[in-house]
Amino acid sequence: MQYQSTRGAAPRLSFAEILLEGLAPDGGLYLPASYPQWTPVQLRRMQSMDYADLAFEVLLPFVEPMPAEVLRALLRQTYTAQAFGSDAIIRLQRLDDRIGLLGVSQGPTLAFKDMAMQLLGRLFEHALAAGDAELNILGATSGDTGSAAEYAMRGRRGIRVFMLSPFGRMSPFQTAQMYSLDEPNIHNIAVQDVFDTCQDMVKAVSADLAFKRRWRIGTINSINWARVAAQVVYYFAGYLRSVRDVGEPLDVTVPSGNFGNILAAHLARGMGLPLRRLVLATNENDVLDEFLRSGVYRPRATAQTHHTSSPSMDISKASNFERYVFDMLGRDAARTRALFEDELAQRGFFDLSADPAFARMREGMVSGSSDHATRLRTIRETWQGSGVIIDPHTADGVAVARRHLEPGVPMLVVETALPAKFEATIQEAIGRSPERPRAAHDIERKPQRFVVMKPDVEALKTYIAEHC
Ligand SMILES: *Cc1c(COP(=O)(O)O)cnc(C)c1O
């Protein structure tokens, strides 16, 4: 498979060449040159496969010419009952006779990001070993991404992680999850400032190209193609295990932030999976809901981003959205470039409301937003109605899903985290704490390992250089 940039001015590359890359050199994002197509007969054959075998079928066309047996081995090592809590890897639960939950948060950090990140850790290690190379991953986190990355990269040969987090501003559980890791290749750096400052420090270091090259600095943000590809698999698994026969309709709701997860659903559908409608749910940060209602995409300034009780969806712009727009514009790179480079830079928004592409988008994707009160009410009602405790992000999904139910079409809501990660909000909603997976029982009591740092880019560079 060859990969092309959404802005059309970068060379086509192989999977191995884009694996460790972020943006394409022309500022665009990589997408496969074409999507493999699956027929109902082939999909039926997949219905009896276990998760790793299904992932092998779906991912092989994307990674070729990587040898099939290498991919199969990496997938078998990744998707184990030990890492994901059961042989099924994903978990399907019913909330009522119309809505089901697609549980993809049974991994080590209790959020769906593990599903892709755990595979990424092995793919990176494999790629680096082949070239006898090293990689220093530098990132900033407000919670979920950083811990998923650390748990995926811990102990991996040739890889170090330098993860910046806002000192004293994450939940006690998230803090414990990250800081209790005791691995020599994981460096937790607690910055005495807010998350945005952490992110600015990462950007400043990455902008120093000489430093970046000298210390082989890389990132693993949500635009990494392999992360998106790995997420395509759980839509296949979710659909094939939910329906009796391939071809039955199914709607899917995805609590969204950077548009990575719902992009994977869009791709799965484009590959022949009979998902009917995709429902995009946002929290108070409703950039994407606004777009799907009006055709106007208007990213917010960081200062206008609300801090909400579904914090992993607190985004000001949706970094994977460009891939979807490119696809829906019939893969017109010149148009995509004009929208994301010229119009966004000059006017701060673009307007597709009059474009036929927008009508096509709305046929396949609808949306809604949620807020704190809705979230609490949805957690409470779901608990009372089904006995299932859902996390605040999933609650945004369930709330929006209810507004888009249609007769005769079952709905699956993606459970993007387990409630144990967000105890305070669950307490507020139902007056009790969610159950914790056994491995997380005493996590706050484990010793924590981190360094505290002032928001000082030079100090960060010195720290990295001294620990490589
Ligand atoms: C990352 C995250 C999201 C948002 O997913 P995107 O792929 O960025 O749209 C939603 N919920 C939780 C719990 C997350 O960690």
Coordinates of C-alpha atoms and ligand atoms in Angstrom, one line a residue:
M1 CA 0.0 0.0 0.0
Q2 CA 1.2 3.5 -0.8
Y3 CA 0.2 6.6 1.2
Q4 CA -0.5 10.0 -0.1
S5 CA -0.9 13.4 1.6
T6 CA -4.3 15.1 1.8
R7 CA -2.6 18.2 0.4
G8 CA -1.2 16.4 -2.7
A9 CA 2.3 17.9 -2.6
A10 CA 4.3 15.3 -0.8
P11 CA 5.8 12.1 -2.3
R12 CA 3.9 8.8 -1.9
L13 CA 5.4 6.6 0.8
S14 CA 5.1 3.1 2.2
F15 CA 3.6 2.2 5.6
A16 CA 7.1 1.7 7.0
E17 CA 8.1 5.2 5.9
I18 CA 5.1 6.9 7.5
L19 CA 4.9 4.8 10.6
L20 CA 7.1 7.1 12.7
E21 CA 6.0 10.3 11.0
G22 CA 3.5 12.9 11.9
L23 CA 2.4 15.5 9.4
A24 CA 3.4 15.0 5.7
P25 CA 6.1 17.6 4.6
D26 CA 3.4 19.6 2.8
G27 CA 1.4 20.0 6.0
G28 CA -1.2 17.4 5.1
L29 CA -2.0 14.0 6.6
Y30 CA -1.3 10.6 5.1
L31 CA -4.0 8.4 3.8
P32 CA -3.8 5.1 1.9
A33 CA -4.0 5.6 -1.9
S34 CA -7.0 3.3 -1.9
Y35 CA -9.2 1.4 0.6
P36 CA -9.3 -2.4 0.5
Q37 CA -12.9 -3.6 -0.2
W38 CA -14.6 -6.4 1.7
T39 CA -17.6 -8.3 0.3
P40 CA -20.4 -9.7 2.4
V41 CA -19.1 -13.2 1.7
Q42 CA -15.7 -12.3 3.1
L43 CA -17.2 -10.5 6.0
R44 CA -19.3 -13.5 6.9
R45 CA -16.1 -15.6 7.0
M46 CA -14.6 -13.1 9.4
Q47 CA -17.6 -13.5 11.9
S48 CA -16.0 -16.5 13.6
M49 CA -12.5 -15.2 13.8
D50 CA -10.8 -14.1 17.1
Y51 CA -9.7 -10.5 17.4
A52 CA -6.1 -11.0 16.4
D53 CA -7.0 -12.9 13.3
L54 CA -9.6 -10.4 12.3
A55 CA -7.1 -7.6 12.9
F56 CA -4.7 -9.5 10.6
E57 CA -7.2 -9.6 7.8
V58 CA -8.1 -6.0 8.1
L59 CA -4.6 -4.6 8.6
L60 CA -2.6 -6.7 6.2
P61 CA -3.4 -4.7 3.1
F62 CA -2.4 -1.5 4.9
V63 CA 1.0 -2.7 6.0
E64 CA 2.2 -4.6 3.0
P65 CA 5.0 -5.3 2.0
M66 CA 5.5 -6.1 5.7
P67 CA 5.7 -9.9 5.7
A68 CA 2.3 -11.4 6.8
E69 CA 3.9 -13.6 9.5
V70 CA 5.5 -10.6 11.1
L71 CA 2.2 -8.8 11.3
R72 CA 0.4 -11.9 12.6
A73 CA 3.0 -12.3 15.3
L74 CA 2.8 -8.7 16.4
L75 CA -1.0 -8.9 16.6
R76 CA -1.0 -12.1 18.6
Q77 CA 1.4 -10.6 21.1
T78 CA -0.8 -7.4 21.3
Y79 CA -4.3 -8.6 21.6
T80 CA -4.2 -11.0 24.5
A81 CA -6.6 -11.7 27.3
Q82 CA -3.9 -10.7 29.7
A83 CA -3.7 -7.2 28.3
F84 CA -7.4 -6.7 27.5
G85 CA -9.1 -8.7 30.2
S86 CA -10.8 -11.4 28.1
D87 CA -10.2 -13.5 25.0
A88 CA -12.9 -11.5 23.3
I89 CA -10.7 -8.3 23.6
I90 CA -13.8 -6.1 23.1
R91 CA -16.9 -6.3 25.2
L92 CA -20.6 -5.9 24.1
Q93 CA -23.2 -4.9 26.6
R94 CA -26.9 -4.0 26.3
L95 CA -28.2 -0.8 27.8
D96 CA -31.8 -1.5 26.7
D97 CA -33.5 -3.1 23.7
R98 CA -32.2 -0.5 21.3
I99 CA -28.8 0.7 22.5
G100 CA -25.7 -1.5 23.0
L101 CA -22.2 -0.5 24.3
L102 CA -19.1 -1.3 22.3
G103 CA -16.5 -1.8 25.0
V104 CA -13.0 -1.1 23.8
S105 CA -11.6 0.2 27.0
Q106 CA -10.5 -3.0 28.7
G107 CA -6.8 -2.3 28.1
P108 CA -4.1 -1.4 30.7
T109 CA -5.1 2.3 31.0
L110 CA -8.9 1.8 30.8
A111 CA -9.5 3.9 27.7
F112 CA -9.9 3.0 24.1
K113 CA -6.6 4.5 23.1
D114 CA -4.9 1.4 24.4
M115 CA -6.4 -0.6 21.5
A116 CA -4.3 1.2 19.0
M117 CA -1.4 2.3 21.2
Q118 CA -0.5 -1.2 22.4
L119 CA -0.1 -2.3 18.8
L120 CA 1.8 0.9 17.9
G121 CA 4.4 0.1 20.7
R122 CA 5.1 -3.2 19.0
L123 CA 5.2 -1.8 15.5
F124 CA 7.6 0.9 16.6
E125 CA 9.9 -1.5 18.4
H126 CA 9.9 -3.8 15.3
A127 CA 10.7 -0.9 12.9
L128 CA 13.4 0.5 15.1
A129 CA 15.1 -2.9 15.6
A130 CA 15.2 -3.5 11.8
G131 CA 17.2 -0.3 11.4
D132 CA 19.1 -0.6 14.7
A133 CA 17.7 2.9 15.5
E134 CA 16.4 4.7 18.6
L135 CA 13.4 7.0 19.1
N136 CA 12.7 9.5 21.9
I137 CA 9.0 10.2 22.1
L138 CA 8.2 13.6 23.4
G139 CA 4.6 14.4 24.3
A140 CA 2.3 16.4 26.5
T141 CA -0.8 15.0 28.1
S142 CA -3.8 16.1 30.1
G143 CA -4.5 12.5 31.0
D144 CA -5.5 9.7 28.7
T145 CA -3.1 9.9 25.8
G146 CA 0.0 10.1 27.9
S147 CA -0.8 7.1 30.0
A148 CA -1.8 5.0 27.0
A149 CA 1.5 5.9 25.3
E150 CA 3.5 5.1 28.4
Y151 CA 1.9 1.8 29.0
A152 CA 2.4 0.9 25.3
M153 CA 6.1 1.9 25.2
R154 CA 7.2 0.7 28.7
G155 CA 10.2 -1.6 28.5
R156 CA 10.4 -1.4 24.6
R157 CA 13.8 -1.6 23.2
G158 CA 15.1 1.5 21.4
I159 CA 12.3 3.7 22.7
R160 CA 12.2 6.4 25.5
V161 CA 9.2 8.4 26.5
F162 CA 9.4 12.0 27.8
M163 CA 5.9 12.9 28.8
L164 CA 5.0 16.3 30.1
S165 CA 1.9 16.7 32.3
P166 CA 0.5 19.7 34.2
F167 CA 1.7 19.3 37.8
G168 CA -1.2 18.7 40.2
R169 CA -3.9 19.1 37.6
M170 CA -4.8 15.6 36.6
S171 CA -7.2 13.4 38.5
P172 CA -5.6 11.3 41.3
F173 CA -6.3 8.2 39.4
Q174 CA -4.7 9.5 36.2
T175 CA -1.8 10.8 38.1
A176 CA -1.2 7.5 39.8
Q177 CA -1.6 5.6 36.6
M178 CA 1.2 7.5 34.9
Y179 CA 3.6 8.3 37.8
S180 CA 3.6 4.9 39.3
L181 CA 5.2 3.4 36.2
D182 CA 8.7 2.3 37.3
E183 CA 10.5 1.8 34.0
P184 CA 13.8 3.2 33.1
N185 CA 12.6 4.2 29.6
I186 CA 9.6 6.3 30.9
H187 CA 10.2 9.9 32.1
N188 CA 7.3 11.7 33.7
I189 CA 7.9 15.4 33.7
A190 CA 5.4 17.4 35.9
V191 CA 5.4 20.9 34.6
Q192 CA 4.4 23.7 37.1
D193 CA 1.8 25.1 34.7
V194 CA -1.3 24.2 32.7
F195 CA -1.6 21.6 29.9
D196 CA -1.4 24.2 27.1
T197 CA 2.0 25.3 28.4
C198 CA 3.2 21.7 28.3
Q199 CA 2.1 21.5 24.7
D200 CA 3.8 24.7 23.9
M201 CA 7.0 23.4 25.4
V202 CA 6.8 20.2 23.2
K203 CA 6.2 22.4 20.1
A204 CA 9.2 24.6 21.0
V205 CA 11.5 21.6 21.3
S206 CA 10.2 20.1 18.0
A207 CA 10.7 23.4 16.2
D208 CA 14.4 23.2 17.0
L209 CA 15.2 21.0 14.1
A210 CA 18.9 20.5 15.0
F211 CA 18.0 19.3 18.5
K212 CA 15.2 17.2 17.1
R213 CA 17.5 15.4 14.7
R214 CA 20.4 15.1 17.2
W215 CA 18.2 13.4 19.8
R216 CA 15.8 11.6 17.4
I217 CA 12.7 13.2 18.8
G218 CA 9.4 11.8 17.6
T219 CA 5.7 12.2 18.7
I220 CA 2.7 9.9 18.8
N221 CA -0.2 12.2 18.5
S222 CA -3.6 11.2 17.2
I223 CA -2.8 11.9 13.5
N224 CA -0.5 8.9 13.4
W225 CA -2.0 6.7 10.6
A226 CA -1.2 3.4 12.3
R227 CA -3.4 4.5 15.3
V228 CA -6.3 5.2 13.0
A229 CA -5.8 1.9 11.1
A230 CA -5.8 -0.1 14.4
Q231 CA -9.1 1.5 15.4
V232 CA -10.8 0.4 12.1
V233 CA -10.5 -3.2 13.4
Y234 CA -12.8 -2.8 16.4
Y235 CA -15.6 -1.5 14.2
F236 CA -15.3 -4.7 12.2
A237 CA -15.3 -6.8 15.4
G238 CA -18.2 -4.7 16.9
Y239 CA -20.4 -5.0 13.8
L240 CA -19.7 -8.7 13.1
R241 CA -20.3 -9.7 16.7
S242 CA -23.5 -7.6 17.0
V243 CA -25.5 -8.7 14.0
R244 CA -26.9 -12.1 13.3
D245 CA -26.2 -11.8 9.6
V246 CA -23.9 -9.5 7.6
G247 CA -26.0 -6.8 5.9
E248 CA -28.2 -6.0 8.8
P249 CA -28.1 -2.3 9.5
L250 CA -26.4 -0.8 12.5
D251 CA -25.9 2.8 13.6
V252 CA -22.8 3.7 15.7
T253 CA -22.3 6.7 18.0
V254 CA -18.8 7.9 18.7
P255 CA -17.8 10.3 21.5
S256 CA -15.4 12.5 19.6
G257 CA -12.6 14.9 20.1
N258 CA -9.8 14.9 17.5
F259 CA -12.0 12.9 15.1
G260 CA -9.6 9.9 15.1
N261 CA -12.1 7.3 16.4
I262 CA -15.0 8.3 14.2
L263 CA -12.7 8.6 11.2
A264 CA -11.9 4.9 11.7
A265 CA -15.6 4.1 11.6
H266 CA -16.0 6.1 8.4
L267 CA -13.1 4.2 6.9
A268 CA -14.5 0.8 8.0
R269 CA -17.8 1.7 6.3
G270 CA -15.9 2.8 3.2
M271 CA -14.2 -0.6 3.1
G272 CA -17.6 -2.4 2.9
L273 CA -18.7 -2.8 6.5
P274 CA -22.5 -2.3 6.5
L275 CA -22.6 0.5 9.2
R276 CA -25.5 2.7 8.4
R277 CA -25.3 6.1 10.1
L278 CA -22.5 7.4 12.2
V279 CA -23.4 9.7 15.0
L280 CA -20.8 12.1 16.3
A281 CA -21.1 13.2 19.9
T282 CA -19.3 16.2 21.4
N283 CA -19.2 17.8 24.8
E284 CA -19.4 21.6 25.3
N285 CA -16.5 21.9 22.9
D286 CA -18.8 21.5 19.9
V287 CA -16.7 22.5 16.9
L288 CA -17.6 19.3 15.0
D289 CA -21.3 19.3 15.9
E290 CA -21.4 22.9 14.7
F291 CA -19.8 21.8 11.4
L292 CA -22.3 18.9 10.8
R293 CA -25.2 21.2 11.5
S294 CA -24.1 24.3 9.6
G295 CA -21.4 23.3 7.1
V296 CA -19.1 25.8 8.8
Y297 CA -15.8 24.6 10.4
R298 CA -14.5 27.1 12.8
P299 CA -11.7 25.9 15.1
R300 CA -11.6 27.7 18.5
A301 CA -8.7 29.4 20.1
T302 CA -7.1 27.6 23.0
A303 CA -8.5 30.2 25.4
Q304 CA -12.0 29.4 24.2
T305 CA -11.7 25.7 24.9
H306 CA -13.9 24.7 27.8
H307 CA -12.6 22.5 30.6
T308 CA -15.3 20.0 31.0
S309 CA -16.1 16.8 33.0
S310 CA -15.4 14.8 29.8
P311 CA -11.9 16.2 29.5
S312 CA -10.6 13.9 26.8
M313 CA -12.9 15.6 24.4
D314 CA -11.8 19.1 25.3
I315 CA -10.4 20.1 21.9
S316 CA -10.3 23.4 20.0
K317 CA -9.6 21.9 16.6
A318 CA -10.0 18.3 15.4
S319 CA -6.7 17.2 14.0
N320 CA -8.0 14.2 12.0
F321 CA -10.9 16.0 10.4
E322 CA -8.8 16.9 7.3
R323 CA -8.7 13.3 6.3
Y324 CA -12.5 13.0 6.3
V325 CA -12.9 16.3 4.4
F326 CA -10.4 15.1 1.8
D327 CA -12.3 11.9 1.3
M328 CA -15.7 13.5 1.1
L329 CA -14.4 16.0 -1.5
G330 CA -13.6 13.1 -3.7
R331 CA -10.0 13.1 -2.6
D332 CA -9.4 16.5 -4.1
A333 CA -6.1 17.6 -2.7
A334 CA -6.1 21.1 -4.2
R335 CA -9.5 21.8 -2.6
T336 CA -8.4 20.4 0.7
R337 CA -5.2 22.5 0.7
A338 CA -7.2 25.6 -0.1
L339 CA -9.6 25.0 2.8
F340 CA -7.1 24.0 5.5
E341 CA -4.2 26.2 4.4
D342 CA -5.6 29.3 2.9
E343 CA -9.1 29.7 4.2
L344 CA -8.4 28.7 7.8
A345 CA -5.3 30.8 8.0
Q346 CA -6.9 33.9 6.4
R347 CA -10.4 33.8 7.7
G348 CA -10.4 31.4 10.6
F349 CA -13.1 29.2 9.2
F350 CA -14.4 27.5 6.0
D351 CA -17.9 27.1 4.8
L352 CA -19.0 23.9 2.9
S353 CA -22.7 24.4 3.4
A354 CA -23.3 25.0 -0.4
D355 CA -21.1 22.2 -1.5
P356 CA -22.6 18.9 -2.7
A357 CA -20.0 17.2 -0.5
F358 CA -21.7 18.6 2.6
A359 CA -25.0 17.0 1.6
R360 CA -23.2 13.7 1.2
M361 CA -21.6 14.1 4.6
R362 CA -24.9 14.6 6.3
E363 CA -26.4 11.5 4.7
G364 CA -23.8 9.4 6.5
M365 CA -23.0 11.3 9.6
V366 CA -25.2 13.3 12.1
S367 CA -24.2 14.8 15.4
G368 CA -25.2 16.4 18.7
S369 CA -23.5 17.9 21.8
S370 CA -23.9 17.3 25.5
D371 CA -23.1 19.2 28.6
H372 CA -22.3 18.6 32.3
A373 CA -26.0 18.4 33.4
T374 CA -26.9 16.1 30.5
R375 CA -23.8 13.9 31.2
L376 CA -24.8 13.5 34.9
R377 CA -28.4 12.8 34.1
T378 CA -27.4 10.2 31.4
I379 CA -25.0 8.4 33.8
R380 CA -27.8 8.3 36.4
E381 CA -30.6 7.1 34.0
T382 CA -28.3 4.5 32.5
W383 CA -27.4 3.2 35.9
Q384 CA -31.0 3.1 37.0
G385 CA -32.2 1.6 33.8
S386 CA -29.6 -1.0 33.1
G387 CA -27.3 -1.3 36.1
V388 CA -24.4 -0.3 33.9
I389 CA -22.2 2.6 35.0
I390 CA -20.8 4.5 32.1
D391 CA -18.0 7.0 32.0
P392 CA -18.6 10.7 31.3
H393 CA -17.4 10.6 27.7
T394 CA -19.5 7.5 27.0
A395 CA -22.4 9.4 28.6
D396 CA -22.1 12.2 26.1
G397 CA -22.3 9.4 23.4
V398 CA -25.4 7.8 24.9
A399 CA -27.2 11.2 25.4
V400 CA -26.6 12.1 21.7
A401 CA -27.4 8.6 20.5
R402 CA -30.9 8.7 22.1
R403 CA -31.7 11.8 19.9
H404 CA -30.9 9.8 16.8
L405 CA -32.6 6.5 17.3
E406 CA -34.6 5.2 14.3
P407 CA -37.1 2.4 14.3
G408 CA -35.7 -1.0 13.3
V409 CA -32.0 0.1 13.5
P410 CA -30.0 -0.9 16.5
M411 CA -27.5 1.6 17.9
L412 CA -24.0 0.8 19.2
V413 CA -22.3 3.5 21.4
V414 CA -18.5 3.3 21.6
E415 CA -17.5 3.2 25.3
T416 CA -14.3 5.3 25.2
A417 CA -13.2 4.9 28.8
L418 CA -14.2 3.0 31.9
P419 CA -15.9 4.9 34.7
A420 CA -13.2 4.0 37.2
K421 CA -11.0 6.7 35.6
F422 CA -13.5 9.5 36.4
E423 CA -14.7 8.6 39.9
A424 CA -15.5 12.2 41.0
T425 CA -18.0 12.7 38.2
I426 CA -19.6 9.3 38.8
Q427 CA -19.9 10.1 42.5
E428 CA -21.6 13.4 41.6
A429 CA -24.0 11.6 39.3
I430 CA -25.0 8.5 41.3
G431 CA -23.5 9.0 44.8
R432 CA -21.3 5.9 44.6
S433 CA -18.0 4.9 43.1
P434 CA -17.6 2.6 40.1
E435 CA -15.9 -0.7 40.5
R436 CA -12.2 -0.8 39.6
P437 CA -10.4 -3.5 37.7
R438 CA -8.2 -5.5 40.1
A439 CA -4.9 -4.2 38.8
A440 CA -6.0 -0.6 39.6
H441 CA -7.2 -1.3 43.2
D442 CA -4.4 0.4 45.2
I443 CA -2.9 2.4 42.4
E444 CA -2.9 5.7 44.4
R445 CA -0.8 4.0 47.1
K446 CA 2.0 2.9 44.8
P447 CA 5.2 5.0 44.9
Q448 CA 5.3 7.7 42.2
R449 CA 8.2 8.6 40.0
F450 CA 8.3 12.0 38.3
V451 CA 10.4 15.1 38.1
V452 CA 9.0 18.6 38.7
M453 CA 10.0 21.2 36.2
K454 CA 9.4 24.9 35.7
P455 CA 7.9 25.8 32.3
D456 CA 11.4 26.3 30.8
V457 CA 12.2 25.0 27.3
E458 CA 16.0 25.0 28.0
A459 CA 15.6 23.0 31.1
L460 CA 13.5 20.5 29.2
K461 CA 16.2 20.2 26.5
T462 CA 18.9 19.7 29.1
Y463 CA 16.8 17.0 30.8
I464 CA 16.3 15.1 27.6
A465 CA 20.0 15.3 26.6
E466 CA 21.0 14.1 30.0
H467 CA 18.7 11.1 29.9
C468 CA 19.3 9.8 26.4
Ligands
LIG1 C1 -9.3 10.4 23.2 C2 -10.7 10.2 23.7 C3 -11.8 10.6 23.1 C4 -11.8 11.3 21.7 O1 -11.4 10.5 20.7 P1 -10.9 11.1 19.3 O2 -10.4 10.0 18.5 O3 -9.9 12.2 19.6 O4 -12.1 11.7 18.6 C5 -13.1 10.4 23.7 N1 -13.2 9.8 24.9 C6 -12.1 9.4 25.6 C7 -12.2 8.8 26.9 C8 -10.8 9.6 25.0 O5 -9.7 9.2 25.7

